[in-house]
mmCIF file with all atom_site columns, C-alpha atoms in Angstrom:
data_model
loop_
_atom_site.group_PDB
_atom_site.id
_atom_site.type_symbol
_atom_site.label_atom_id
_atom_site.label_alt_id
_atom_site.label_comp_id
_atom_site.label_asym_id
_atom_site.label_entity_id
_atom_site.label_seq_id
_atom_site.pdbx_PDB_ins_code
_atom_site.Cartn_x
_atom_site.Cartn_y
_atom_site.Cartn_z
_atom_site.occupancy
_atom_site.B_iso_or_equiv
_atom_site.pdbx_formal_charge
_atom_site.auth_seq_id
_atom_site.auth_comp_id
_atom_site.auth_asym_id
_atom_site.auth_atom_id
_atom_site.pdbx_PDB_model_num
ATOM 1   C CA . MET A 1 1   ? 78.883  94.396  97.251  1.00 39.00 ? 1102 MET A CA 1
ATOM 2   C CA . ALA A 1 2   ? 79.380  93.443  100.828 1.00 40.00 ? 1103 ALA A CA 1
ATOM 3   C CA . LEU A 1 3   ? 77.224  94.571  103.518 1.00 41.00 ? 1104 LEU A CA 1
ATOM 4   C CA . MET A 1 4   ? 78.536  97.683  105.311 1.00 44.00 ? 1105 MET A CA 1
ATOM 5   C CA . SER A 1 5   ? 79.402  97.626  108.759 1.00 47.00 ? 1106 SER A CA 1
ATOM 6   C CA . GLU A 1 6   ? 77.297  99.737  111.169 1.00 41.00 ? 1107 GLU A CA 1
ATOM 7   C CA . ASN A 1 7   ? 80.006  101.546 111.836 1.00 45.00 ? 1108 ASN A CA 1
ATOM 8   C CA . LEU A 1 8   ? 80.654  102.883 108.445 1.00 53.00 ? 1109 LEU A CA 1
ATOM 9   C CA . ILE A 1 9   ? 78.650  105.644 107.112 1.00 59.00 ? 1110 ILE A CA 1
ATOM 10  C CA . PRO A 1 10  ? 78.660  106.813 103.554 1.00 70.00 ? 1111 PRO A CA 1
ATOM 11  C CA . PHE A 1 11  ? 81.039  109.909 102.467 1.00 80.00 ? 1112 PHE A CA 1
ATOM 12  C CA . LYS A 1 12  ? 82.053  111.270 99.311  1.00 92.00 ? 1113 LYS A CA 1
ATOM 13  C CA . LYS A 1 13  ? 85.478  112.337 98.609  1.00 95.00 ? 1114 LYS A CA 1
ATOM 14  C CA . HIS A 1 14  ? 88.753  111.245 100.595 1.00 96.00 ? 1115 HIS A CA 1
ATOM 15  C CA . VAL A 1 15  ? 91.258  113.858 100.627 1.00 97.00 ? 1116 VAL A CA 1
ATOM 16  C CA . PHE A 1 16  ? 94.943  112.892 100.990 1.00 97.00 ? 1117 PHE A CA 1
ATOM 17  C CA . VAL A 1 17  ? 97.823  115.329 102.563 1.00 97.00 ? 1118 VAL A CA 1
ATOM 18  C CA . CYS A 1 18  ? 101.246 113.494 101.821 1.00 94.00 ? 1119 CYS A CA 1
ATOM 19  C CA . ASN A 1 19  ? 103.140 113.475 104.731 1.00 93.00 ? 1120 ASN A CA 1
ATOM 20  C CA . GLY A 1 20  ? 106.827 112.688 102.853 1.00 91.00 ? 1121 GLY A CA 1
ATOM 21  C CA . GLU A 1 21  ? 109.998 114.066 103.939 1.00 90.00 ? 1122 GLU A CA 1
ATOM 22  C CA . SER A 1 22  ? 109.654 117.132 101.555 1.00 88.00 ? 1123 SER A CA 1
ATOM 23  C CA . CYS A 1 23  ? 105.942 117.792 101.791 1.00 89.00 ? 1124 CYS A CA 1
ATOM 24  C CA . THR A 1 24  ? 106.808 118.073 105.433 1.00 91.00 ? 1125 THR A CA 1
ATOM 25  C CA . ARG A 1 25  ? 109.680 120.385 104.949 1.00 91.00 ? 1126 ARG A CA 1
ATOM 26  C CA . ASN A 1 26  ? 107.297 122.453 102.976 1.00 90.00 ? 1127 ASN A CA 1
ATOM 27  C CA . GLY A 1 27  ? 104.521 122.575 105.249 1.00 93.00 ? 1128 GLY A CA 1
ATOM 28  C CA . SER A 1 28  ? 101.989 119.793 104.468 1.00 95.00 ? 1129 SER A CA 1
ATOM 29  C CA . ALA A 1 29  ? 101.228 119.525 108.171 1.00 96.00 ? 1130 ALA A CA 1
ATOM 30  C CA . ALA A 1 30  ? 99.762  122.931 108.360 1.00 97.00 ? 1131 ALA A CA 1
ATOM 31  C CA . VAL A 1 31  ? 97.614  122.093 105.044 1.00 97.00 ? 1132 VAL A CA 1
ATOM 32  C CA . LYS A 1 32  ? 96.157  118.995 106.767 1.00 97.00 ? 1133 LYS A CA 1
ATOM 33  C CA . ALA A 1 33  ? 95.494  120.752 109.815 1.00 97.00 ? 1134 ALA A CA 1
ATOM 34  C CA . LYS A 1 34  ? 93.602  123.637 107.610 1.00 98.00 ? 1135 LYS A CA 1
ATOM 35  C CA . PHE A 1 35  ? 91.812  121.126 106.018 1.00 98.00 ? 1136 PHE A CA 1
ATOM 36  C CA . VAL A 1 36  ? 90.572  119.002 109.199 1.00 97.00 ? 1137 VAL A CA 1
ATOM 37  C CA . GLU A 1 37  ? 89.725  122.460 110.851 1.00 97.00 ? 1138 GLU A CA 1
ATOM 38  C CA . GLU A 1 38  ? 87.467  123.682 107.569 1.00 98.00 ? 1139 GLU A CA 1
ATOM 39  C CA . LEU A 1 39  ? 85.753  120.257 106.969 1.00 97.00 ? 1140 LEU A CA 1
ATOM 40  C CA . LYS A 1 40  ? 85.207  119.958 110.631 1.00 96.00 ? 1141 LYS A CA 1
ATOM 41  C CA . ALA A 1 41  ? 83.624  123.512 110.885 1.00 96.00 ? 1142 ALA A CA 1
ATOM 42  C CA . ARG A 1 42  ? 81.449  122.763 107.992 1.00 95.00 ? 1143 ARG A CA 1
ATOM 43  C CA . GLY A 1 43  ? 80.062  119.788 109.401 1.00 93.00 ? 1144 GLY A CA 1
ATOM 44  C CA . LEU A 1 44  ? 81.809  117.863 106.639 1.00 94.00 ? 1145 LEU A CA 1
ATOM 45  C CA . LEU A 1 45  ? 84.540  115.864 108.000 1.00 94.00 ? 1146 LEU A CA 1
ATOM 46  C CA . ARG A 1 46  ? 84.215  112.443 109.077 1.00 90.00 ? 1147 ARG A CA 1
ATOM 47  C CA . LYS A 1 47  ? 86.625  110.879 111.767 1.00 86.00 ? 1148 LYS A CA 1
ATOM 48  C CA . LYS A 1 48  ? 85.767  108.401 114.324 1.00 79.00 ? 1149 LYS A CA 1
ATOM 49  C CA . ALA A 1 49  ? 82.926  109.886 116.164 1.00 78.00 ? 1150 ALA A CA 1
ATOM 50  C CA . ILE A 1 50  ? 82.456  112.527 113.560 1.00 80.00 ? 1151 ILE A CA 1
ATOM 51  C CA . LYS A 1 51  ? 79.652  111.854 111.323 1.00 81.00 ? 1152 LYS A CA 1
ATOM 52  C CA . GLY A 1 52  ? 80.590  113.828 108.191 1.00 88.00 ? 1153 GLY A CA 1
ATOM 53  C CA . ASP A 1 53  ? 81.161  112.447 104.538 1.00 90.00 ? 1154 ASP A CA 1
ATOM 54  C CA . HIS A 1 54  ? 84.416  113.626 103.696 1.00 94.00 ? 1155 HIS A CA 1
ATOM 55  C CA . MET A 1 55  ? 87.416  112.073 104.912 1.00 95.00 ? 1156 MET A CA 1
ATOM 56  C CA . CYS A 1 56  ? 91.161  113.624 105.312 1.00 96.00 ? 1157 CYS A CA 1
ATOM 57  C CA . THR A 1 57  ? 94.115  111.136 105.704 1.00 96.00 ? 1158 THR A CA 1
ATOM 58  C CA . ASP A 1 58  ? 97.687  111.414 105.545 1.00 96.00 ? 1159 ASP A CA 1
ATOM 59  C CA . CYS A 1 59  ? 99.451  109.480 103.021 1.00 96.00 ? 1160 CYS A CA 1
ATOM 60  C CA . SER A 1 60  ? 103.289 108.760 102.071 1.00 94.00 ? 1161 SER A CA 1
ATOM 61  C CA . SER A 1 61  ? 105.211 110.280 99.365  1.00 91.00 ? 1162 SER A CA 1
ATOM 62  C CA . VAL A 1 62  ? 103.701 110.446 96.090  1.00 89.00 ? 1163 VAL A CA 1
ATOM 63  C CA . GLY A 1 63  ? 106.938 111.652 94.165  1.00 83.00 ? 1164 GLY A CA 1
ATOM 64  C CA . PHE A 1 64  ? 106.290 115.471 94.224  1.00 75.00 ? 1165 PHE A CA 1
ATOM 65  C CA . CYS A 1 65  ? 109.205 115.989 96.205  1.00 73.00 ? 1166 CYS A CA 1
ATOM 66  C CA . ASP A 1 66  ? 110.508 118.868 94.456  1.00 75.00 ? 1167 ASP A CA 1
ATOM 67  C CA . ILE A 1 67  ? 107.196 121.017 94.313  1.00 77.00 ? 1168 ILE A CA 1
ATOM 68  C CA . GLY A 1 68  ? 105.845 121.053 97.891  1.00 82.00 ? 1169 GLY A CA 1
ATOM 69  C CA . PRO A 1 69  ? 102.643 119.984 99.732  1.00 93.00 ? 1170 PRO A CA 1
ATOM 70  C CA . ALA A 1 70  ? 100.631 117.432 97.327  1.00 95.00 ? 1171 ALA A CA 1
ATOM 71  C CA . VAL A 1 71  ? 96.954  117.295 98.048  1.00 97.00 ? 1172 VAL A CA 1
ATOM 72  C CA . LEU A 1 72  ? 95.155  114.330 96.305  1.00 97.00 ? 1173 LEU A CA 1
ATOM 73  C CA . VAL A 1 73  ? 90.985  114.058 95.552  1.00 97.00 ? 1174 VAL A CA 1
ATOM 74  C CA . TYR A 1 74  ? 89.731  110.640 95.229  1.00 97.00 ? 1175 TYR A CA 1
ATOM 75  C CA . PRO A 1 75  ? 87.924  109.010 93.482  1.00 96.00 ? 1176 PRO A CA 1
ATOM 76  C CA . ASP A 1 76  ? 88.179  112.020 91.479  1.00 96.00 ? 1177 ASP A CA 1
ATOM 77  C CA . GLY A 1 77  ? 91.888  111.296 91.003  1.00 95.00 ? 1178 GLY A CA 1
ATOM 78  C CA . VAL A 1 78  ? 92.521  114.988 91.107  1.00 96.00 ? 1179 VAL A CA 1
ATOM 79  C CA . TRP A 1 79  ? 96.436  115.405 92.228  1.00 94.00 ? 1180 TRP A CA 1
ATOM 80  C CA . TYR A 1 80  ? 97.027  119.134 93.504  1.00 96.00 ? 1181 TYR A CA 1
ATOM 81  C CA . ALA A 1 81  ? 100.504 120.254 94.099  1.00 94.00 ? 1182 ALA A CA 1
ATOM 82  C CA . HIS A 1 82  ? 102.400 123.140 95.861  1.00 94.00 ? 1183 HIS A CA 1
ATOM 83  C CA . VAL A 1 83  ? 98.806  123.679 97.774  1.00 96.00 ? 1184 VAL A CA 1
ATOM 84  C CA . GLN A 1 84  ? 99.301  126.205 100.705 1.00 96.00 ? 1185 GLN A CA 1
ATOM 85  C CA . PRO A 1 85  ? 97.008  126.655 103.948 1.00 97.00 ? 1186 PRO A CA 1
ATOM 86  C CA . GLU A 1 86  ? 95.360  129.500 102.076 1.00 97.00 ? 1187 GLU A CA 1
ATOM 87  C CA . ASP A 1 87  ? 94.273  127.615 99.144  1.00 98.00 ? 1188 ASP A CA 1
ATOM 88  C CA . VAL A 1 88  ? 92.468  125.134 101.206 1.00 98.00 ? 1189 VAL A CA 1
ATOM 89  C CA . THR A 1 89  ? 89.566  127.303 101.249 1.00 98.00 ? 1190 THR A CA 1
ATOM 90  C CA . GLU A 1 90  ? 89.172  127.387 97.715  1.00 98.00 ? 1191 GLU A CA 1
ATOM 91  C CA . ILE A 1 91  ? 89.803  123.555 97.096  1.00 98.00 ? 1192 ILE A CA 1
ATOM 92  C CA . ILE A 1 92  ? 87.008  122.624 99.561  1.00 98.00 ? 1193 ILE A CA 1
ATOM 93  C CA . GLU A 1 93  ? 84.466  125.608 98.368  1.00 98.00 ? 1194 GLU A CA 1
ATOM 94  C CA . SER A 1 94  ? 85.065  125.051 94.447  1.00 98.00 ? 1195 SER A CA 1
ATOM 95  C CA . HIS A 1 95  ? 86.117  121.447 94.266  1.00 98.00 ? 1196 HIS A CA 1
ATOM 96  C CA . LEU A 1 96  ? 84.728  119.569 97.374  1.00 97.00 ? 1197 LEU A CA 1
ATOM 97  C CA . ILE A 1 97  ? 81.498  121.263 97.186  1.00 95.00 ? 1198 ILE A CA 1
ATOM 98  C CA . GLY A 1 98  ? 81.389  122.618 94.007  1.00 96.00 ? 1199 GLY A CA 1
ATOM 99  C CA . GLY A 1 99  ? 82.483  119.938 92.150  1.00 96.00 ? 1200 GLY A CA 1
ATOM 100 C CA . GLN A 1 100 ? 85.153  122.135 90.210  1.00 98.00 ? 1201 GLN A CA 1
ATOM 101 C CA . PRO A 1 101 ? 88.859  121.101 90.714  1.00 98.00 ? 1202 PRO A CA 1
ATOM 102 C CA . VAL A 1 102 ? 90.729  124.415 91.431  1.00 98.00 ? 1203 VAL A CA 1
ATOM 103 C CA . GLU A 1 103 ? 92.776  124.095 88.126  1.00 97.00 ? 1204 GLU A CA 1
ATOM 104 C CA . ARG A 1 104 ? 95.800  126.344 88.677  1.00 96.00 ? 1205 ARG A CA 1
ATOM 105 C CA . LEU A 1 105 ? 96.954  123.989 91.422  1.00 96.00 ? 1206 LEU A CA 1
ATOM 106 C CA . VAL A 1 106 ? 95.939  120.367 89.521  1.00 94.00 ? 1207 VAL A CA 1
ATOM 107 C CA . LYS A 1 107 ? 99.055  118.720 88.905  1.00 90.00 ? 1208 LYS A CA 1
ATOM 108 C CA . ASN A 1 108 ? 98.042  115.217 87.400  1.00 88.00 ? 1209 ASN A CA 1
ATOM 109 C CA . ARG A 1 109 ? 94.994  113.034 87.285  1.00 90.00 ? 1210 ARG A CA 1
ATOM 110 C CA . VAL A 1 110 ? 94.455  109.434 87.751  1.00 91.00 ? 1211 VAL A CA 1
ATOM 111 C CA . PRO A 1 111 ? 93.720  107.626 85.723  1.00 89.00 ? 1212 PRO A CA 1
ATOM 112 C CA . SER A 1 112 ? 95.944  109.975 83.496  1.00 80.00 ? 1213 SER A CA 1
ATOM 113 C CA . GLU A 1 113 ? 94.873  110.606 79.931  1.00 65.00 ? 1214 GLU A CA 1
ATOM 114 C CA . GLU A 1 114 ? 97.945  108.782 78.631  1.00 57.00 ? 1215 GLU A CA 1
ATOM 115 C CA . GLY A 1 115 ? 97.234  105.969 80.722  1.00 43.00 ? 1216 GLY A CA 1
ATOM 116 C CA . GLN A 1 116 ? 93.960  105.172 79.779  1.00 35.00 ? 1217 GLN A CA 1
ATOM 117 C CA . MET B 1 1   ? 93.899  120.506 83.171  1.00 39.00 ? 1487 MET B CA 1
ATOM 118 C CA . ALA B 1 2   ? 97.558  121.936 83.839  1.00 40.00 ? 1488 ALA B CA 1
ATOM 119 C CA . LEU B 1 3   ? 100.781 120.786 81.707  1.00 41.00 ? 1489 LEU B CA 1
ATOM 120 C CA . MET B 1 4   ? 101.804 117.432 82.992  1.00 44.00 ? 1490 MET B CA 1
ATOM 121 C CA . SER B 1 5   ? 105.636 117.419 84.630  1.00 47.00 ? 1491 SER B CA 1
ATOM 122 C CA . GLU B 1 6   ? 108.022 115.643 82.639  1.00 41.00 ? 1492 GLU B CA 1
ATOM 123 C CA . ASN B 1 7   ? 108.645 113.730 85.628  1.00 44.00 ? 1493 ASN B CA 1
ATOM 124 C CA . LEU B 1 8   ? 105.070 112.527 86.307  1.00 53.00 ? 1494 LEU B CA 1
ATOM 125 C CA . ILE B 1 9   ? 104.161 109.587 84.073  1.00 59.00 ? 1495 ILE B CA 1
ATOM 126 C CA . PRO B 1 10  ? 100.605 108.459 83.299  1.00 70.00 ? 1496 PRO B CA 1
ATOM 127 C CA . PHE B 1 11  ? 99.089  105.642 85.498  1.00 80.00 ? 1497 PHE B CA 1
ATOM 128 C CA . LYS B 1 12  ? 96.122  103.965 86.571  1.00 92.00 ? 1498 LYS B CA 1
ATOM 129 C CA . LYS B 1 13  ? 95.279  103.057 89.859  1.00 95.00 ? 1499 LYS B CA 1
ATOM 130 C CA . HIS B 1 14  ? 96.597  103.952 93.256  1.00 96.00 ? 1500 HIS B CA 1
ATOM 131 C CA . VAL B 1 15  ? 96.675  101.469 96.104  1.00 97.00 ? 1501 VAL B CA 1
ATOM 132 C CA . PHE B 1 16  ? 96.727  102.691 99.780  1.00 97.00 ? 1502 PHE B CA 1
ATOM 133 C CA . VAL B 1 17  ? 97.751  100.837 102.650 1.00 97.00 ? 1503 VAL B CA 1
ATOM 134 C CA . CYS B 1 18  ? 96.544  101.570 106.019 1.00 94.00 ? 1504 CYS B CA 1
ATOM 135 C CA . ASN B 1 19  ? 99.757  102.112 108.230 1.00 93.00 ? 1505 ASN B CA 1
ATOM 136 C CA . GLY B 1 20  ? 97.215  103.000 111.481 1.00 91.00 ? 1506 GLY B CA 1
ATOM 137 C CA . GLU B 1 21  ? 98.235  101.489 114.731 1.00 90.00 ? 1507 GLU B CA 1
ATOM 138 C CA . SER B 1 22  ? 95.642  98.626  114.534 1.00 88.00 ? 1508 SER B CA 1
ATOM 139 C CA . CYS B 1 23  ? 96.370  97.893  110.908 1.00 89.00 ? 1509 CYS B CA 1
ATOM 140 C CA . THR B 1 24  ? 100.118 97.830  111.603 1.00 91.00 ? 1510 THR B CA 1
ATOM 141 C CA . ARG B 1 25  ? 99.810  95.633  114.672 1.00 91.00 ? 1511 ARG B CA 1
ATOM 142 C CA . ASN B 1 26  ? 97.635  93.164  112.317 1.00 90.00 ? 1512 ASN B CA 1
ATOM 143 C CA . GLY B 1 27  ? 100.102 92.654  109.689 1.00 93.00 ? 1513 GLY B CA 1
ATOM 144 C CA . SER B 1 28  ? 99.697  96.044  107.304 1.00 95.00 ? 1514 SER B CA 1
ATOM 145 C CA . ALA B 1 29  ? 103.622 96.321  106.579 1.00 96.00 ? 1515 ALA B CA 1
ATOM 146 C CA . ALA B 1 30  ? 103.450 92.813  105.153 1.00 97.00 ? 1516 ALA B CA 1
ATOM 147 C CA . VAL B 1 31  ? 100.433 93.489  102.803 1.00 97.00 ? 1517 VAL B CA 1
ATOM 148 C CA . LYS B 1 32  ? 102.343 96.958  101.482 1.00 97.00 ? 1518 LYS B CA 1
ATOM 149 C CA . ALA B 1 33  ? 105.403 94.880  100.992 1.00 97.00 ? 1519 ALA B CA 1
ATOM 150 C CA . LYS B 1 34  ? 103.773 91.924  98.823  1.00 98.00 ? 1520 LYS B CA 1
ATOM 151 C CA . PHE B 1 35  ? 101.867 94.477  96.740  1.00 98.00 ? 1521 PHE B CA 1
ATOM 152 C CA . VAL B 1 36  ? 105.322 96.363  96.104  1.00 97.00 ? 1522 VAL B CA 1
ATOM 153 C CA . GLU B 1 37  ? 106.926 93.053  95.559  1.00 97.00 ? 1523 GLU B CA 1
ATOM 154 C CA . GLU B 1 38  ? 104.249 91.888  93.110  1.00 98.00 ? 1524 GLU B CA 1
ATOM 155 C CA . LEU B 1 39  ? 103.771 94.841  91.192  1.00 97.00 ? 1525 LEU B CA 1
ATOM 156 C CA . LYS B 1 40  ? 107.412 95.430  90.851  1.00 96.00 ? 1526 LYS B CA 1
ATOM 157 C CA . ALA B 1 41  ? 107.692 92.029  89.524  1.00 96.00 ? 1527 ALA B CA 1
ATOM 158 C CA . ARG B 1 42  ? 105.029 92.321  86.955  1.00 95.00 ? 1528 ARG B CA 1
ATOM 159 C CA . GLY B 1 43  ? 106.434 95.620  85.779  1.00 93.00 ? 1529 GLY B CA 1
ATOM 160 C CA . LEU B 1 44  ? 103.026 97.444  87.186  1.00 94.00 ? 1530 LEU B CA 1
ATOM 161 C CA . LEU B 1 45  ? 104.951 99.366  90.011  1.00 95.00 ? 1531 LEU B CA 1
ATOM 162 C CA . ARG B 1 46  ? 105.426 103.150 89.653  1.00 90.00 ? 1532 ARG B CA 1
ATOM 163 C CA . LYS B 1 47  ? 108.123 104.463 92.601  1.00 86.00 ? 1533 LYS B CA 1
ATOM 164 C CA . LYS B 1 48  ? 110.536 107.086 91.761  1.00 79.00 ? 1534 LYS B CA 1
ATOM 165 C CA . ALA B 1 49  ? 112.744 105.664 88.620  1.00 78.00 ? 1535 ALA B CA 1
ATOM 166 C CA . ILE B 1 50  ? 110.440 102.706 88.445  1.00 80.00 ? 1536 ILE B CA 1
ATOM 167 C CA . LYS B 1 51  ? 107.901 103.356 85.517  1.00 81.00 ? 1537 LYS B CA 1
ATOM 168 C CA . GLY B 1 52  ? 104.638 101.150 85.816  1.00 88.00 ? 1538 GLY B CA 1
ATOM 169 C CA . ASP B 1 53  ? 101.418 102.581 86.068  1.00 90.00 ? 1539 ASP B CA 1
ATOM 170 C CA . HIS B 1 54  ? 100.419 101.524 89.269  1.00 94.00 ? 1540 HIS B CA 1
ATOM 171 C CA . MET B 1 55  ? 101.504 103.119 92.529  1.00 95.00 ? 1541 MET B CA 1
ATOM 172 C CA . CYS B 1 56  ? 101.416 101.988 95.954  1.00 96.00 ? 1542 CYS B CA 1
ATOM 173 C CA . THR B 1 57  ? 101.351 104.412 98.982  1.00 96.00 ? 1543 THR B CA 1
ATOM 174 C CA . ASP B 1 58  ? 100.884 103.838 102.805 1.00 96.00 ? 1544 ASP B CA 1
ATOM 175 C CA . CYS B 1 59  ? 98.095  106.002 104.267 1.00 96.00 ? 1545 CYS B CA 1
ATOM 176 C CA . SER B 1 60  ? 96.798  107.009 108.024 1.00 94.00 ? 1546 SER B CA 1
ATOM 177 C CA . SER B 1 61  ? 94.213  105.397 109.674 1.00 91.00 ? 1547 SER B CA 1
ATOM 178 C CA . VAL B 1 62  ? 90.781  105.351 107.765 1.00 89.00 ? 1548 VAL B CA 1
ATOM 179 C CA . GLY B 1 63  ? 88.736  103.634 110.779 1.00 83.00 ? 1549 GLY B CA 1
ATOM 180 C CA . PHE B 1 64  ? 88.996  100.095 110.062 1.00 75.00 ? 1550 PHE B CA 1
ATOM 181 C CA . CYS B 1 65  ? 90.623  99.610  113.643 1.00 73.00 ? 1551 CYS B CA 1
ATOM 182 C CA . ASP B 1 66  ? 88.650  96.595  114.487 1.00 75.00 ? 1552 ASP B CA 1
ATOM 183 C CA . ILE B 1 67  ? 88.935  94.420  111.416 1.00 77.00 ? 1553 ILE B CA 1
ATOM 184 C CA . GLY B 1 68  ? 92.449  94.441  110.429 1.00 82.00 ? 1554 GLY B CA 1
ATOM 185 C CA . PRO B 1 69  ? 94.831  95.924  107.237 1.00 93.00 ? 1555 PRO B CA 1
ATOM 186 C CA . ALA B 1 70  ? 92.916  98.020  105.000 1.00 95.00 ? 1556 ALA B CA 1
ATOM 187 C CA . VAL B 1 71  ? 93.567  98.486  101.279 1.00 97.00 ? 1557 VAL B CA 1
ATOM 188 C CA . LEU B 1 72  ? 91.912  100.958 99.391  1.00 97.00 ? 1558 LEU B CA 1
ATOM 189 C CA . VAL B 1 73  ? 92.151  101.313 95.515  1.00 97.00 ? 1559 VAL B CA 1
ATOM 190 C CA . TYR B 1 74  ? 91.198  104.689 93.672  1.00 97.00 ? 1560 TYR B CA 1
ATOM 191 C CA . PRO B 1 75  ? 89.971  105.903 91.969  1.00 96.00 ? 1561 PRO B CA 1
ATOM 192 C CA . ASP B 1 76  ? 87.770  103.120 91.784  1.00 96.00 ? 1562 ASP B CA 1
ATOM 193 C CA . GLY B 1 77  ? 86.875  103.891 95.364  1.00 95.00 ? 1563 GLY B CA 1
ATOM 194 C CA . VAL B 1 78  ? 87.121  100.085 96.697  1.00 96.00 ? 1564 VAL B CA 1
ATOM 195 C CA . TRP B 1 79  ? 87.993  99.772  100.312 1.00 94.00 ? 1565 TRP B CA 1
ATOM 196 C CA . TYR B 1 80  ? 88.938  96.312  101.279 1.00 96.00 ? 1566 TYR B CA 1
ATOM 197 C CA . ALA B 1 81  ? 89.314  95.267  104.752 1.00 94.00 ? 1567 ALA B CA 1
ATOM 198 C CA . HIS B 1 82  ? 91.187  92.549  106.520 1.00 94.00 ? 1568 HIS B CA 1
ATOM 199 C CA . VAL B 1 83  ? 93.625  91.943  103.833 1.00 96.00 ? 1569 VAL B CA 1
ATOM 200 C CA . GLN B 1 84  ? 96.256  89.542  104.223 1.00 96.00 ? 1570 GLN B CA 1
ATOM 201 C CA . PRO B 1 85  ? 99.607  89.080  102.350 1.00 97.00 ? 1571 PRO B CA 1
ATOM 202 C CA . GLU B 1 86  ? 98.162  85.855  100.638 1.00 97.00 ? 1572 GLU B CA 1
ATOM 203 C CA . ASP B 1 87  ? 95.061  88.026  99.159  1.00 98.00 ? 1573 ASP B CA 1
ATOM 204 C CA . VAL B 1 88  ? 97.449  90.203  97.346  1.00 98.00 ? 1574 VAL B CA 1
ATOM 205 C CA . THR B 1 89  ? 97.765  88.193  94.331  1.00 98.00 ? 1575 THR B CA 1
ATOM 206 C CA . GLU B 1 90  ? 94.310  88.027  93.692  1.00 98.00 ? 1576 GLU B CA 1
ATOM 207 C CA . ILE B 1 91  ? 93.720  91.626  94.172  1.00 98.00 ? 1577 ILE B CA 1
ATOM 208 C CA . ILE B 1 92  ? 96.183  92.323  91.813  1.00 98.00 ? 1578 ILE B CA 1
ATOM 209 C CA . GLU B 1 93  ? 95.064  90.056  89.184  1.00 98.00 ? 1579 GLU B CA 1
ATOM 210 C CA . SER B 1 94  ? 91.310  90.132  89.444  1.00 98.00 ? 1580 SER B CA 1
ATOM 211 C CA . HIS B 1 95  ? 91.233  94.096  90.179  1.00 98.00 ? 1581 HIS B CA 1
ATOM 212 C CA . LEU B 1 96  ? 94.028  95.786  89.214  1.00 97.00 ? 1582 LEU B CA 1
ATOM 213 C CA . ILE B 1 97  ? 94.596  93.889  86.306  1.00 95.00 ? 1583 ILE B CA 1
ATOM 214 C CA . GLY B 1 98  ? 91.267  92.551  85.500  1.00 96.00 ? 1584 GLY B CA 1
ATOM 215 C CA . GLY B 1 99  ? 88.800  95.280  86.699  1.00 96.00 ? 1585 GLY B CA 1
ATOM 216 C CA . GLN B 1 100 ? 87.037  93.119  88.720  1.00 98.00 ? 1586 GLN B CA 1
ATOM 217 C CA . PRO B 1 101 ? 87.214  93.697  92.821  1.00 98.00 ? 1587 PRO B CA 1
ATOM 218 C CA . VAL B 1 102 ? 87.560  90.746  94.899  1.00 98.00 ? 1588 VAL B CA 1
ATOM 219 C CA . GLU B 1 103 ? 84.049  91.095  96.439  1.00 97.00 ? 1589 GLU B CA 1
ATOM 220 C CA . ARG B 1 104 ? 84.681  88.891  99.482  1.00 96.00 ? 1590 ARG B CA 1
ATOM 221 C CA . LEU B 1 105 ? 87.089  91.538  100.807 1.00 96.00 ? 1591 LEU B CA 1
ATOM 222 C CA . VAL B 1 106 ? 85.066  94.692  99.913  1.00 94.00 ? 1592 VAL B CA 1
ATOM 223 C CA . LYS B 1 107 ? 83.888  96.823  102.794 1.00 90.00 ? 1593 LYS B CA 1
ATOM 224 C CA . ASN B 1 108 ? 82.962  100.056 101.641 1.00 88.00 ? 1594 ASN B CA 1
ATOM 225 C CA . ARG B 1 109 ? 82.850  102.012 98.391  1.00 90.00 ? 1595 ARG B CA 1
ATOM 226 C CA . VAL B 1 110 ? 83.843  105.701 97.685  1.00 91.00 ? 1596 VAL B CA 1
ATOM 227 C CA . PRO B 1 111 ? 81.340  107.391 96.821  1.00 89.00 ? 1597 PRO B CA 1
ATOM 228 C CA . SER B 1 112 ? 79.120  104.834 99.082  1.00 80.00 ? 1598 SER B CA 1
ATOM 229 C CA . GLU B 1 113 ? 75.776  104.339 97.227  1.00 65.00 ? 1599 GLU B CA 1
ATOM 230 C CA . GLU B 1 114 ? 73.899  106.428 100.299 1.00 57.00 ? 1600 GLU B CA 1
ATOM 231 C CA . GLY B 1 115 ? 76.488  108.977 99.957  1.00 43.00 ? 1601 GLY B CA 1
ATOM 232 C CA . GLN B 1 116 ? 75.248  109.953 96.401  1.00 35.00 ? 1602 GLN B CA 1
#
């Protein structure tokens, strides 16, 4: 692989929170804020000078427009739907730290089984 | 896993193009447009009623602010930097279709080797 830039540090998982119109209307900004707050409090957040090993980034619509805040965790390829701020701790503890996705909120996987 | 919603179809790879301030200033919108155009022309794009197996989504800054348009391909965890519109065909043909990342543009991987 190419040499890593010195301003890039290793990290493990990348969380995307949809900020499309519908997700925003259904509270995705609060979900994103909760991820950032909790990851930061646990020393897991990477953002500019903050050197954790998890990143949390906004993304545009992924087509879950009817079911509320979408959260994608990559490289795992786990798509959560209808995530509320009160679900964030569970996703962080069970999935990001523990490696076990929160199945009741999982809506899709990438690559999906049928797509392989 | 949870049952798939009928409006979700399988797909294989998810391309994110950074639309942060610096990437935008360095032409990321043209890179995104080129991905969408080429994926659509090849029948690979998924977007609303279009039923391809690759998605292309904007994302906010991932910290490559000094080196121009960042393109992330998940679930592969391959991060490209300084992507120009003229690189898009190669990324689609070599990486998305052929499975071989375009190494000269690879800047980081997730999870990174040091992070595992």
